[in-house]
Coordinates of C-alpha atoms in Angstrom, one line a residue:
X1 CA 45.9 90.3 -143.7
X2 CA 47.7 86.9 -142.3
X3 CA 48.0 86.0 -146.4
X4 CA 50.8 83.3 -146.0
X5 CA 49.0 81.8 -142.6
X6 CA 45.6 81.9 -144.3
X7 CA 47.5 79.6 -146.9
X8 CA 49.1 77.4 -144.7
X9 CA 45.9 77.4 -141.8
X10 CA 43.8 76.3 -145.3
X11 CA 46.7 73.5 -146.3
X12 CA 46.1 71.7 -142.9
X13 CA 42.4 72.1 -142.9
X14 CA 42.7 70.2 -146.3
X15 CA 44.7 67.9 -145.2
X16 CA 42.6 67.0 -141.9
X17 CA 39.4 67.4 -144.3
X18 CA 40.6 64.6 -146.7
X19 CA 42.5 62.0 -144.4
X20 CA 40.5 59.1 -143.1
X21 CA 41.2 58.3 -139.7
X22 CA 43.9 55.5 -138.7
X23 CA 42.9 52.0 -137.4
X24 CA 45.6 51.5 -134.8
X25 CA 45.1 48.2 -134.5
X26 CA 46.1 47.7 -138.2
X27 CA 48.6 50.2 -138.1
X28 CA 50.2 48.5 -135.3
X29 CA 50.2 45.1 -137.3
X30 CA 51.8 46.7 -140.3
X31 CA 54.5 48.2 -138.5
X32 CA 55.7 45.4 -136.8
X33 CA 55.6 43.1 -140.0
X34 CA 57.7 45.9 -141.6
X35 CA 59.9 46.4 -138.7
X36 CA 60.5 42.4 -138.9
X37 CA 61.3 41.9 -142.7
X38 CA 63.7 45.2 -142.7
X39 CA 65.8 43.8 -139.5
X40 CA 65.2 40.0 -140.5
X41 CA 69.0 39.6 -141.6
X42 CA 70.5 41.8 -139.2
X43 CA 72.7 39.7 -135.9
X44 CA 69.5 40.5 -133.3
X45 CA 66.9 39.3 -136.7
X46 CA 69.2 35.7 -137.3
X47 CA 69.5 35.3 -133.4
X48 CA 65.7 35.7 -132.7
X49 CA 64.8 33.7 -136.3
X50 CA 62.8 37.0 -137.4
X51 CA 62.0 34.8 -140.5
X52 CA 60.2 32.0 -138.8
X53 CA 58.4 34.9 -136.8
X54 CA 57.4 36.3 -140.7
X55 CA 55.9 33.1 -141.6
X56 CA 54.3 32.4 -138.1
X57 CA 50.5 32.0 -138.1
X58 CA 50.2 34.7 -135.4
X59 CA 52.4 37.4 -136.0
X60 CA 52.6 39.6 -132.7
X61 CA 51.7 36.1 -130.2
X62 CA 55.3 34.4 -131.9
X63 CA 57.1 37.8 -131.6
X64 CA 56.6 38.3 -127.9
X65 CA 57.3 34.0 -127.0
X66 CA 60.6 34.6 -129.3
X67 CA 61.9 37.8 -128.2
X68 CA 62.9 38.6 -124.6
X69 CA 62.3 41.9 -122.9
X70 CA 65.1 44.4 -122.9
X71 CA 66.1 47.8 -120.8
X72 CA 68.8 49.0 -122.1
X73 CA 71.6 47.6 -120.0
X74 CA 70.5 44.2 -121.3
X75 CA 70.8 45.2 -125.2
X76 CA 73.5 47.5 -124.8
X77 CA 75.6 45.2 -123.1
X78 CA 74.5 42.3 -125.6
X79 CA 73.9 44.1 -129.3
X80 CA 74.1 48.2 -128.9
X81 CA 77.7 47.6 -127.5
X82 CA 79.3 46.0 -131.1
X83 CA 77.9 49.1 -132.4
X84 CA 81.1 51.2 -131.0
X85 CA 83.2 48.5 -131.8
X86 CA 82.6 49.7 -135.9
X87 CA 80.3 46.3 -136.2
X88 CA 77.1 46.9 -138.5
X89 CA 73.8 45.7 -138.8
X90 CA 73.4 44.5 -135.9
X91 CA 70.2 45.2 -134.3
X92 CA 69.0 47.3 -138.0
X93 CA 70.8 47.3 -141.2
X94 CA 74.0 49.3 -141.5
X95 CA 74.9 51.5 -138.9
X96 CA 73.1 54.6 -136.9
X97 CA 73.9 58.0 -137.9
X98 CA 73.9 59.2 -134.2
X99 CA 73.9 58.3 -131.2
X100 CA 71.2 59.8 -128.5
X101 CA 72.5 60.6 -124.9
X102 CA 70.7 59.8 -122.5
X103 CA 70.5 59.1 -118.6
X104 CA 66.5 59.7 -118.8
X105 CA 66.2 61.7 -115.1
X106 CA 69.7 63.8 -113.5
X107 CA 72.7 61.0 -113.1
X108 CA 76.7 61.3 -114.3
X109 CA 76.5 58.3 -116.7
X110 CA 74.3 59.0 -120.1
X111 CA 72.7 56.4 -122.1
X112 CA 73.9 56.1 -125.6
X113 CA 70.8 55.7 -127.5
X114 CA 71.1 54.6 -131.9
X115 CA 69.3 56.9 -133.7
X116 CA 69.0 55.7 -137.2
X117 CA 68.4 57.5 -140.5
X118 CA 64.9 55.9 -140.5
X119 CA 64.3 57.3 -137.1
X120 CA 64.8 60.8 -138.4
X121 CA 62.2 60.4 -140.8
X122 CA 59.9 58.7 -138.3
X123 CA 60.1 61.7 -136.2
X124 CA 59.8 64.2 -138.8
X125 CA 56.1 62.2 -140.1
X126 CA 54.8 62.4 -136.7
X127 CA 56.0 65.9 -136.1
X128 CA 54.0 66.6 -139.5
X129 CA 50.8 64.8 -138.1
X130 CA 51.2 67.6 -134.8
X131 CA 51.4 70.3 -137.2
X132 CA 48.0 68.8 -139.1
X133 CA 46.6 68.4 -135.8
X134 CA 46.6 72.2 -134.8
X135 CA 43.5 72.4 -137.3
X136 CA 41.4 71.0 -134.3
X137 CA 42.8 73.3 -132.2
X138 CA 40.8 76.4 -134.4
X139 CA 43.7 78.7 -134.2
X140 CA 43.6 82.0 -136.3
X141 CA 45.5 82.3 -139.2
X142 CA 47.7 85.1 -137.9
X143 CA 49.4 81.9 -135.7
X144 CA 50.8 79.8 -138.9
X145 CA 53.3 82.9 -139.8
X146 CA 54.7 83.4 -136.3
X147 CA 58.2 82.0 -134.8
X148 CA 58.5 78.9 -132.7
X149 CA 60.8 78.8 -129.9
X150 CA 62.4 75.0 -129.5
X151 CA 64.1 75.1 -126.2
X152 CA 66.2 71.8 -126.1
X153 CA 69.8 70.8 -125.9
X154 CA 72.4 72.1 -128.0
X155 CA 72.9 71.0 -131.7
X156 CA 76.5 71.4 -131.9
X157 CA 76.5 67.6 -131.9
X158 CA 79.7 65.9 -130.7
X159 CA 81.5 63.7 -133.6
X160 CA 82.6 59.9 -132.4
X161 CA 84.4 57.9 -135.0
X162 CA 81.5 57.7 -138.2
X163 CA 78.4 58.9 -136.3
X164 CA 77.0 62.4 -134.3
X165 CA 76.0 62.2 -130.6
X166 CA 74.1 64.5 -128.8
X167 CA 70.5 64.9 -126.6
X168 CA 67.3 63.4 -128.9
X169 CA 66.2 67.3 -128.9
X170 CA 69.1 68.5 -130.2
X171 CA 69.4 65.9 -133.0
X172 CA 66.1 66.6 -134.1
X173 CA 66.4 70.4 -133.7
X174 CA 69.7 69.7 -136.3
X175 CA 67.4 67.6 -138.9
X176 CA 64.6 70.6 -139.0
X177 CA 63.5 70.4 -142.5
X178 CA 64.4 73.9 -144.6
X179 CA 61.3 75.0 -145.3
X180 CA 60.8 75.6 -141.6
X181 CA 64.2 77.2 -140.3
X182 CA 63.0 80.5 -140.9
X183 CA 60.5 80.0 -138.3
X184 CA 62.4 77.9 -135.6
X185 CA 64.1 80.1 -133.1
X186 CA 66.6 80.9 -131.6
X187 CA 67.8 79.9 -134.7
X188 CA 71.0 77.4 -135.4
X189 CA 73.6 79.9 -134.0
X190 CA 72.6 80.3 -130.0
X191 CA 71.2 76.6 -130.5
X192 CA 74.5 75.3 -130.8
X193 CA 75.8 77.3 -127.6
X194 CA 76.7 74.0 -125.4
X195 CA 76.1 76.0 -122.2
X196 CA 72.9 76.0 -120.9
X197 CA 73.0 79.4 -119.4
X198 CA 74.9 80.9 -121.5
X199 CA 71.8 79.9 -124.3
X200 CA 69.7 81.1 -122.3
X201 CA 71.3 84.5 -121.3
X202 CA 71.6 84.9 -125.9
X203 CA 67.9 84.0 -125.8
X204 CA 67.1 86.6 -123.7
X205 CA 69.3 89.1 -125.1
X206 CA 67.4 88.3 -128.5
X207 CA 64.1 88.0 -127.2
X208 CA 62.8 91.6 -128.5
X209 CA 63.8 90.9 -132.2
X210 CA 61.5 88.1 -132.2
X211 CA 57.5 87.7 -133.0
X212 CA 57.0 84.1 -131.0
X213 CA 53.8 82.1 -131.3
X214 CA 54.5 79.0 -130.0
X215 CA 56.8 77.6 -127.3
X216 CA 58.5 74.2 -127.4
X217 CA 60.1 72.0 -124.0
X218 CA 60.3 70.7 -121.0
X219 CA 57.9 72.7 -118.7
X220 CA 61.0 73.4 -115.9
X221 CA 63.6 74.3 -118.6
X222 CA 60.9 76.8 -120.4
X223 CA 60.1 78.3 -117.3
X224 CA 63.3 79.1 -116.1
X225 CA 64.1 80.4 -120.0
X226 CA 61.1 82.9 -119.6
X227 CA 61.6 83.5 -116.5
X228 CA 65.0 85.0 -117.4
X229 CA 63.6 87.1 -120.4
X230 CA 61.1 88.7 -118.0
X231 CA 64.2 89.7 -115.7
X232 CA 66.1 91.0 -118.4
X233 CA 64.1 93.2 -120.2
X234 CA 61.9 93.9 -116.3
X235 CA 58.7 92.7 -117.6
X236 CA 55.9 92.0 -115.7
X237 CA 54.9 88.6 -117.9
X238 CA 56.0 87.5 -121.4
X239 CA 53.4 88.6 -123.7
X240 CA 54.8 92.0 -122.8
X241 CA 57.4 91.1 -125.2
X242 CA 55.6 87.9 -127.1
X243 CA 52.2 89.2 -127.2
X244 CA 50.9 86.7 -130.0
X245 CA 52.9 84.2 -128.2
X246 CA 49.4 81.6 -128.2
X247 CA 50.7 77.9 -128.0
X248 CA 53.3 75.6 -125.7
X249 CA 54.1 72.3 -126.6
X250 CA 55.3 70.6 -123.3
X251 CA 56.6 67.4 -123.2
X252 CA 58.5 64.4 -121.6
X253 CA 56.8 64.7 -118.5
X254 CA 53.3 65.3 -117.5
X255 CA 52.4 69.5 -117.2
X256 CA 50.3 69.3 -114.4
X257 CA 52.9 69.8 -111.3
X258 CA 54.6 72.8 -113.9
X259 CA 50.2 74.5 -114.7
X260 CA 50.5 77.2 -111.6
X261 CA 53.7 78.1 -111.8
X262 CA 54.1 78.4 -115.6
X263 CA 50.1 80.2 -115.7
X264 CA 51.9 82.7 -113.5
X265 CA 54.3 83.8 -116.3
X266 CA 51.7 84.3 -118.7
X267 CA 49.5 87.4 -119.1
X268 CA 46.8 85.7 -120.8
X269 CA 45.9 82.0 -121.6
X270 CA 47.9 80.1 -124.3
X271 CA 46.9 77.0 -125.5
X272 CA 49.2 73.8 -124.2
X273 CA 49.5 70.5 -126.0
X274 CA 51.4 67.7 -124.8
X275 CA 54.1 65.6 -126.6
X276 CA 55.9 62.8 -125.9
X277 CA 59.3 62.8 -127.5
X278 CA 61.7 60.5 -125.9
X279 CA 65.2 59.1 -127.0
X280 CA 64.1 56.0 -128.0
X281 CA 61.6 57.7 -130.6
X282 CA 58.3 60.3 -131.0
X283 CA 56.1 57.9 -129.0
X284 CA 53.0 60.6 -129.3
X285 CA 51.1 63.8 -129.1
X286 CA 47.7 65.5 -128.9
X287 CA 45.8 65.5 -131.2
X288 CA 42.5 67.1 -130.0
X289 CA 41.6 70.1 -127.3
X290 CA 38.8 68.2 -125.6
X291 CA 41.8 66.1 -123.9
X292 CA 45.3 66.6 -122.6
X293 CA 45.5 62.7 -123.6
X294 CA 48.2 62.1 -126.5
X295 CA 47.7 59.7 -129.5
X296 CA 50.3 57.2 -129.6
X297 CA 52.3 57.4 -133.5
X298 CA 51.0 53.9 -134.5
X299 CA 51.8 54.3 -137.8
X300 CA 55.5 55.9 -137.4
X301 CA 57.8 53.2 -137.1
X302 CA 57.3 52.5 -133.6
X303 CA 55.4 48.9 -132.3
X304 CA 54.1 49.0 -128.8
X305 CA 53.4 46.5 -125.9
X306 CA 52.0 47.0 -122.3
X307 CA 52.6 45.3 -119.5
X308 CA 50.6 45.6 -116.7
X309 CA 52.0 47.5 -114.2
X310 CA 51.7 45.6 -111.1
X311 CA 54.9 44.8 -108.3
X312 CA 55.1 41.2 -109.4
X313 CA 56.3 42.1 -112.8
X314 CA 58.7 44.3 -111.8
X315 CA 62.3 43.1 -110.5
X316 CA 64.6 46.2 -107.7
X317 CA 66.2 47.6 -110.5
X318 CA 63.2 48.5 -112.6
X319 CA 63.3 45.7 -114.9
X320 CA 60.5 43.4 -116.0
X321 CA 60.3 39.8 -115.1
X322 CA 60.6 38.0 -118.4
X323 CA 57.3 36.2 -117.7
X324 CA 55.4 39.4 -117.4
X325 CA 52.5 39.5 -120.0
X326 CA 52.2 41.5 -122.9
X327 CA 49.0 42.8 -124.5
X328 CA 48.5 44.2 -127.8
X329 CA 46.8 47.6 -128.4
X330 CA 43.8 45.4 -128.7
X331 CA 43.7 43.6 -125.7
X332 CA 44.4 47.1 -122.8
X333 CA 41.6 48.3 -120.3
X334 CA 41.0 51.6 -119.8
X335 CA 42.6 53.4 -116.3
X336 CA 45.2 50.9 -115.7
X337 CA 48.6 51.5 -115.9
X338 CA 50.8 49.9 -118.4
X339 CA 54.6 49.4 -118.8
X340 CA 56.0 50.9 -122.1
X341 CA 57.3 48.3 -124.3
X342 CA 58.7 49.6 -127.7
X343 CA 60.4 47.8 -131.0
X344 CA 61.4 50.9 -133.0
X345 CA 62.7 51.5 -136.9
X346 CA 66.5 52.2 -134.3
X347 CA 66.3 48.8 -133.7
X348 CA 65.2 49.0 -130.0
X349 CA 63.2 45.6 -129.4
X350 CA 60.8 45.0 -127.4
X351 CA 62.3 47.5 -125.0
X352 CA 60.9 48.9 -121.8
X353 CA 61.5 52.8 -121.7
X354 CA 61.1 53.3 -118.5
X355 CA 57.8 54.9 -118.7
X356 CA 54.2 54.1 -117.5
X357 CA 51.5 54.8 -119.4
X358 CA 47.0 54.9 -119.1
X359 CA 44.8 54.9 -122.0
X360 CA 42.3 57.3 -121.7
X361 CA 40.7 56.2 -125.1
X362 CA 41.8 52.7 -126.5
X363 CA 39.3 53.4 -129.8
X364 CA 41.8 56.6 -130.4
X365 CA 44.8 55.2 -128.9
X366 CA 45.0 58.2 -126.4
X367 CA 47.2 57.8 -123.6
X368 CA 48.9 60.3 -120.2
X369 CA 51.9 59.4 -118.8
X370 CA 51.2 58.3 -115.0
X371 CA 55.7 57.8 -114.2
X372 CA 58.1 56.0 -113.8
X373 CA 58.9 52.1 -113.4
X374 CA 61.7 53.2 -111.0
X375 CA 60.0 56.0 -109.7
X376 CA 57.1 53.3 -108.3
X377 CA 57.1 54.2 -104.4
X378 CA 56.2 50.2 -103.1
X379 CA 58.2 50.3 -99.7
X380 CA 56.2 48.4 -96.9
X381 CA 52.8 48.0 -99.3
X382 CA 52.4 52.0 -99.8
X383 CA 52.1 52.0 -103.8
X384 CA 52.8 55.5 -105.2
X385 CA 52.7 56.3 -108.5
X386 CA 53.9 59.6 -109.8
X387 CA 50.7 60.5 -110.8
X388 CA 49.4 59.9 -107.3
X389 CA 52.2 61.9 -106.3
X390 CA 51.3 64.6 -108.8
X391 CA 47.7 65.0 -107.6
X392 CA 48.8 65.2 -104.0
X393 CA 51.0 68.3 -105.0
X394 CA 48.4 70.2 -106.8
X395 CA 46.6 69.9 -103.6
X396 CA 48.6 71.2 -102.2
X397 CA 49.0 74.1 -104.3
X398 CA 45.7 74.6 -103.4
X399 CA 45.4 74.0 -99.8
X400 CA 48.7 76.4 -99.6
X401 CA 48.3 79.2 -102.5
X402 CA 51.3 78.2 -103.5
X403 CA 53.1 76.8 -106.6
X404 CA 55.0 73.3 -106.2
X405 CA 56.7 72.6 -109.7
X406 CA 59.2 70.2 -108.0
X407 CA 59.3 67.3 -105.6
X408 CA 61.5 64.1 -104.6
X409 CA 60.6 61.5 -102.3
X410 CA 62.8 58.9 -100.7
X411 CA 61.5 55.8 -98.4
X412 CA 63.8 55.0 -95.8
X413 CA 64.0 54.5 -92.4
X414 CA 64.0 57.3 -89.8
X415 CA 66.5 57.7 -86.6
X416 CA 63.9 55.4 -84.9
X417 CA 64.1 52.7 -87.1
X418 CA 60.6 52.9 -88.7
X419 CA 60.0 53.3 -92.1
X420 CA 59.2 57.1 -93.3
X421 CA 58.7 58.8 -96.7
X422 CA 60.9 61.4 -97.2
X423 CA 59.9 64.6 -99.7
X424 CA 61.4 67.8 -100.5
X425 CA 59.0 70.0 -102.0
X426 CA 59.9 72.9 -103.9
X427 CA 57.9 76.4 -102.8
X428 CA 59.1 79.8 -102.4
X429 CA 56.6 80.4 -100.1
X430 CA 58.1 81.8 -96.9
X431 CA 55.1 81.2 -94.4
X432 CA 54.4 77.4 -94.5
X433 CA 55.5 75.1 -92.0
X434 CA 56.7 71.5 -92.6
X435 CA 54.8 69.7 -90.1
X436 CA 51.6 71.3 -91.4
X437 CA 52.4 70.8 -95.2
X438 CA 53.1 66.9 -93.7
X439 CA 50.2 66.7 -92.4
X440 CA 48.3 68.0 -95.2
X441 CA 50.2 65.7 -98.1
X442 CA 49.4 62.8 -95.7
X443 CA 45.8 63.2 -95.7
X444 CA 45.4 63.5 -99.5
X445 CA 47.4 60.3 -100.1
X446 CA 45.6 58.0 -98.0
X447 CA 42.5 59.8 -99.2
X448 CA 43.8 58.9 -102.8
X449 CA 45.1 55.8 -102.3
X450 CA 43.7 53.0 -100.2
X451 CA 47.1 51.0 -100.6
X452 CA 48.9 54.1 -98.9
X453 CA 46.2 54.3 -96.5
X454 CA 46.6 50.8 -95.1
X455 CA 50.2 51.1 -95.0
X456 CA 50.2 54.3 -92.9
X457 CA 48.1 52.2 -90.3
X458 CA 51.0 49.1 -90.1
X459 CA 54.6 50.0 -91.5
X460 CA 54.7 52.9 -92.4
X461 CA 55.2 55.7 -89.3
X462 CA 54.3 58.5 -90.9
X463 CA 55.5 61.3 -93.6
X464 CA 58.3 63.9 -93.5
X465 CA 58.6 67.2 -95.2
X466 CA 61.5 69.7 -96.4
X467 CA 60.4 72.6 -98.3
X468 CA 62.9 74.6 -100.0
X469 CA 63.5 76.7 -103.3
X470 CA 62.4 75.1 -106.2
X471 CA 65.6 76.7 -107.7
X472 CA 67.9 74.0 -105.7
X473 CA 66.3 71.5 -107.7
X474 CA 67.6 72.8 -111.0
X475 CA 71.1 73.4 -109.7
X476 CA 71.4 69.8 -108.1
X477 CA 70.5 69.1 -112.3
X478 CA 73.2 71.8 -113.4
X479 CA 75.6 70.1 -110.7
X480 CA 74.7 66.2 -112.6
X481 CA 75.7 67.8 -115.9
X482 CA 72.5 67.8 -116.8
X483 CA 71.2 71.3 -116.7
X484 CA 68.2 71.9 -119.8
X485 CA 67.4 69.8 -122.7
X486 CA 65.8 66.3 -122.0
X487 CA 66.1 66.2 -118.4
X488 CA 63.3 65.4 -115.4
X489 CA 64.1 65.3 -112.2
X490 CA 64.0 62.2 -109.9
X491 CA 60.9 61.7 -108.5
X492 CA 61.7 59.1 -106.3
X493 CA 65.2 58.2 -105.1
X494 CA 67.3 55.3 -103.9
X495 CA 68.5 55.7 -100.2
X496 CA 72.2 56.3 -101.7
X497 CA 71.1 59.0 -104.3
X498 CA 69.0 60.6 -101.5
X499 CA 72.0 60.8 -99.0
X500 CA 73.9 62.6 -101.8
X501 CA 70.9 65.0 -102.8
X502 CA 70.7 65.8 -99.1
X503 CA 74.0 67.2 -98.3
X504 CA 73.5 69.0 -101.8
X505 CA 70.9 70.5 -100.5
X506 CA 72.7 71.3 -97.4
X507 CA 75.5 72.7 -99.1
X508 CA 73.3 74.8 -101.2

């Protein structure tokens, strides 16, 4: 008998039986008042008068006329920077204990993220509400005493003058609480190997000596992890060697293009719930098997705005236009996609991520991720979304009887001068043709997408495909510096980026 997980499986089913259930709204309203008086005498708080904000008749309505959006070019270059230069509280009191690094998708230059103390425990109180949420999930008690694989960057955190730097997984992987170590795998030792591979070939190696329930990551990174235990010990899927192996927790990017091909390393079904852990803070997670929608954390030191996402608001480089509108949880429509906007307990404000988001339930503050402000295909009127994009691969998938788990796209113009979209699709399928694959992709977008539709009749000539190993994909990430951890690839690329990924390819 499961005696320890029939104690903690009846713990959570307390805990879910007595909580009430959160008014977002409200929530939302109290974090940012909070996040106001904490930073109020910090250099960003006396700049942007946080007190006359506090005393403002309409809280949230003075906040956004006061404070200007920022990516994180425009803060780092103005606050973040003064950070390094040993200057505290300058967006947040004191100083941050680490730094996140981050360049979001594959690139040579990482963002340098603050990750305060009060971040930490934000993240740890919204992991807590994903463990509590697993009681909806009606798992058997047997689950709650098996080990968790956490597949993220290393933890051997690199020291820089008075604080830690290192990938948003790995810092949180170093702050598990104690309680829990005994269940997080592979354990502190191999999590600390810097080397991605060389993790991975431990993990393997170690993979008999382990009883895993649940798997934690980014779908590509876990793939190519189990993928390597099956080789190793010549299985023929992993539950020949995890047989109770029952959850996945994916996150940072949406699981759909990663279902096929990670279904295909399973030999029976597991249970997957999506998170949405990013540098700039736990943002949300599901909460309920009906959906594969994630509650945002309202209540976890985190405010949000949305922006509309529509091209007007949206300057070449990704930014927002400073008069771009933004609503209040209150005020969003269902099935419309939103910028990110985030003030955060790190002392991000009013900060676009980078991310687009829908709400699939407003009442439950449930959203999916639909891409990427920079990954928005607009050349010549076409308007592709990632999750657009996404769709158009799984039918593929279909069409083909294949498995796609990665794509780029590049607009540009051909050797005729017209305008063309550019993918390379990832497949080891040996029998497809490109022209036919084009021809199919083409079809489902304009079918999908009347803006796509109309441009293919003016200017844009057509569609142009490249299938190769999905495995080129991860080395072009490995070759960036970038291999495991936090990284997505680019979904859409800049002409210069796309020269450079093509002779990659070439070369590879």
């Amino acid at each position: 008998m499961a005696i320890l997980g029939n104690i903690i499986k009846g713990v959570i089913d307390l805990k879910e039986t007595l909580s009430s259930e959160i008014n977002h709204i409200e929530a939302q309203k109290a974090v940012l008042k909070n996040l106001l008086e904490k930073a109020k005498d910090t250099q960003f708080g006396i700049y942007h008068h946080f007190s006359d904000i506090l005393n403002s008749d309409n809280l949230r309505t003075t906040f956004a006329n006061t404070v200007p959006y920022f990516n994180y070019n425009k803060i780092n270059n103005s606050w973040w920077s003064k950070l390094h230069e040993g200057e505290t509280d300058v967006t947040w009191p004191g100083a941050p204990s680490y730094f996140a690094l981050s360049s979001g998708t594959t690139g040579k230059t990482s963002k340098r993220i603050p990750v305060t103390d009060d971040m930490i425990s934000a993240i740890r109180e919204s992991g807590i509400k994903q463990v509590f949420a697993l009681h909806n999930f009606d798992l058997p008690a047997e689950f709650f005493e098996k080990e968790i694989m956490m597949l993220g960057s290393s933890t051997d955190l690199e020291e820089n003058n008075d604080h830690l730097e290192g990938e948003i997984s790995g810092i949180s992987a170093s702050n598990i609480p104690f309680w829990f170590r005994s269940y997080y795998k592979p354990g502190e030792e191999i999590a600390q190997i810097d080397d991605w591979d060389a993790r991975v070939q431990r993990i393997a190696e170690r993979a008999q000596d382990w009883d895993i329930g649940a798997l934690s990551g980014i779908p590509s990174w876990i793939e190519l992890m189990l993928q390597k235990v099956i080789d190793h010990h010549n299985l023929e899927n992993i539950h020949d060697i995890w047989p109770n192996l029952q959850v996945y927790t994916s996150g940072g990017v949406a699981f759909s293009p990663y279902e096929k091909s990670f279904n295909a390393l399973m030999g029976k079904p597991v249970t997957v719930i999506d998170t949405y852990l990013a540098s700039e803070g736990y943002v949300a997670t599901q909460v309920r098997p009906e959906t594969d929608a994630m509650q945002l954390n309202t209540d976890s030191g985190i405010y949000f705005e949305f922006v509309p996402f529509k091209p007007e608001y949206i300057n070449k480089d990704g930014s927002l236009s400073q008069d771009a509108p933004a609503l209040t949880l209150e005020q969003v429509e269902r099935d419309q996609d939103y910028v990110l906007i985030m003030s955060t307990v790190s002392g991000a404000w009013r900060y676009l991520i980078g991310d687009t988001i829908e709400f699939t339930d407003i009442e439950r503050a449930e959203i999916k991720i639909t891409g990427r402000t920079k990954f928005f295909l607009n050349t010549v009127g076409s308007q592709l979304s990632v999750n657009k994009m996404d769709d158009a691969m799984q039918k593929l998938e279909e069409k083909f009887s294949t498995k796609i788990p990665e794509y780029t796209i590049c607009a540009k113009r051909g050797e005729d001068d017209e305008f063309y979209h550019f993918w390379y699709i990832g497949s080891e399928a040996k029998n497809l043709d490109d022209s036919e694959v084009a021809e199919a992709l083409d079809g489902f977008l304009k079918a999908a997408n009347k803006n796509y539709k109309v441009a293919r009749s003016k200017a844009l000539k057509g569609v142009k495909v490249k299938l190769i190993n999905p495995s080129v994909f991860h080395e072009w990430s490995g070759a960036n510096k970038k291999k495991g951890g936090q990284v997505k690839m680019e979904r859409v690329m800049g002409e210069d980026k796309f020269k450079e990924w093509q002779t990659f390819v070439k070369q590879n």
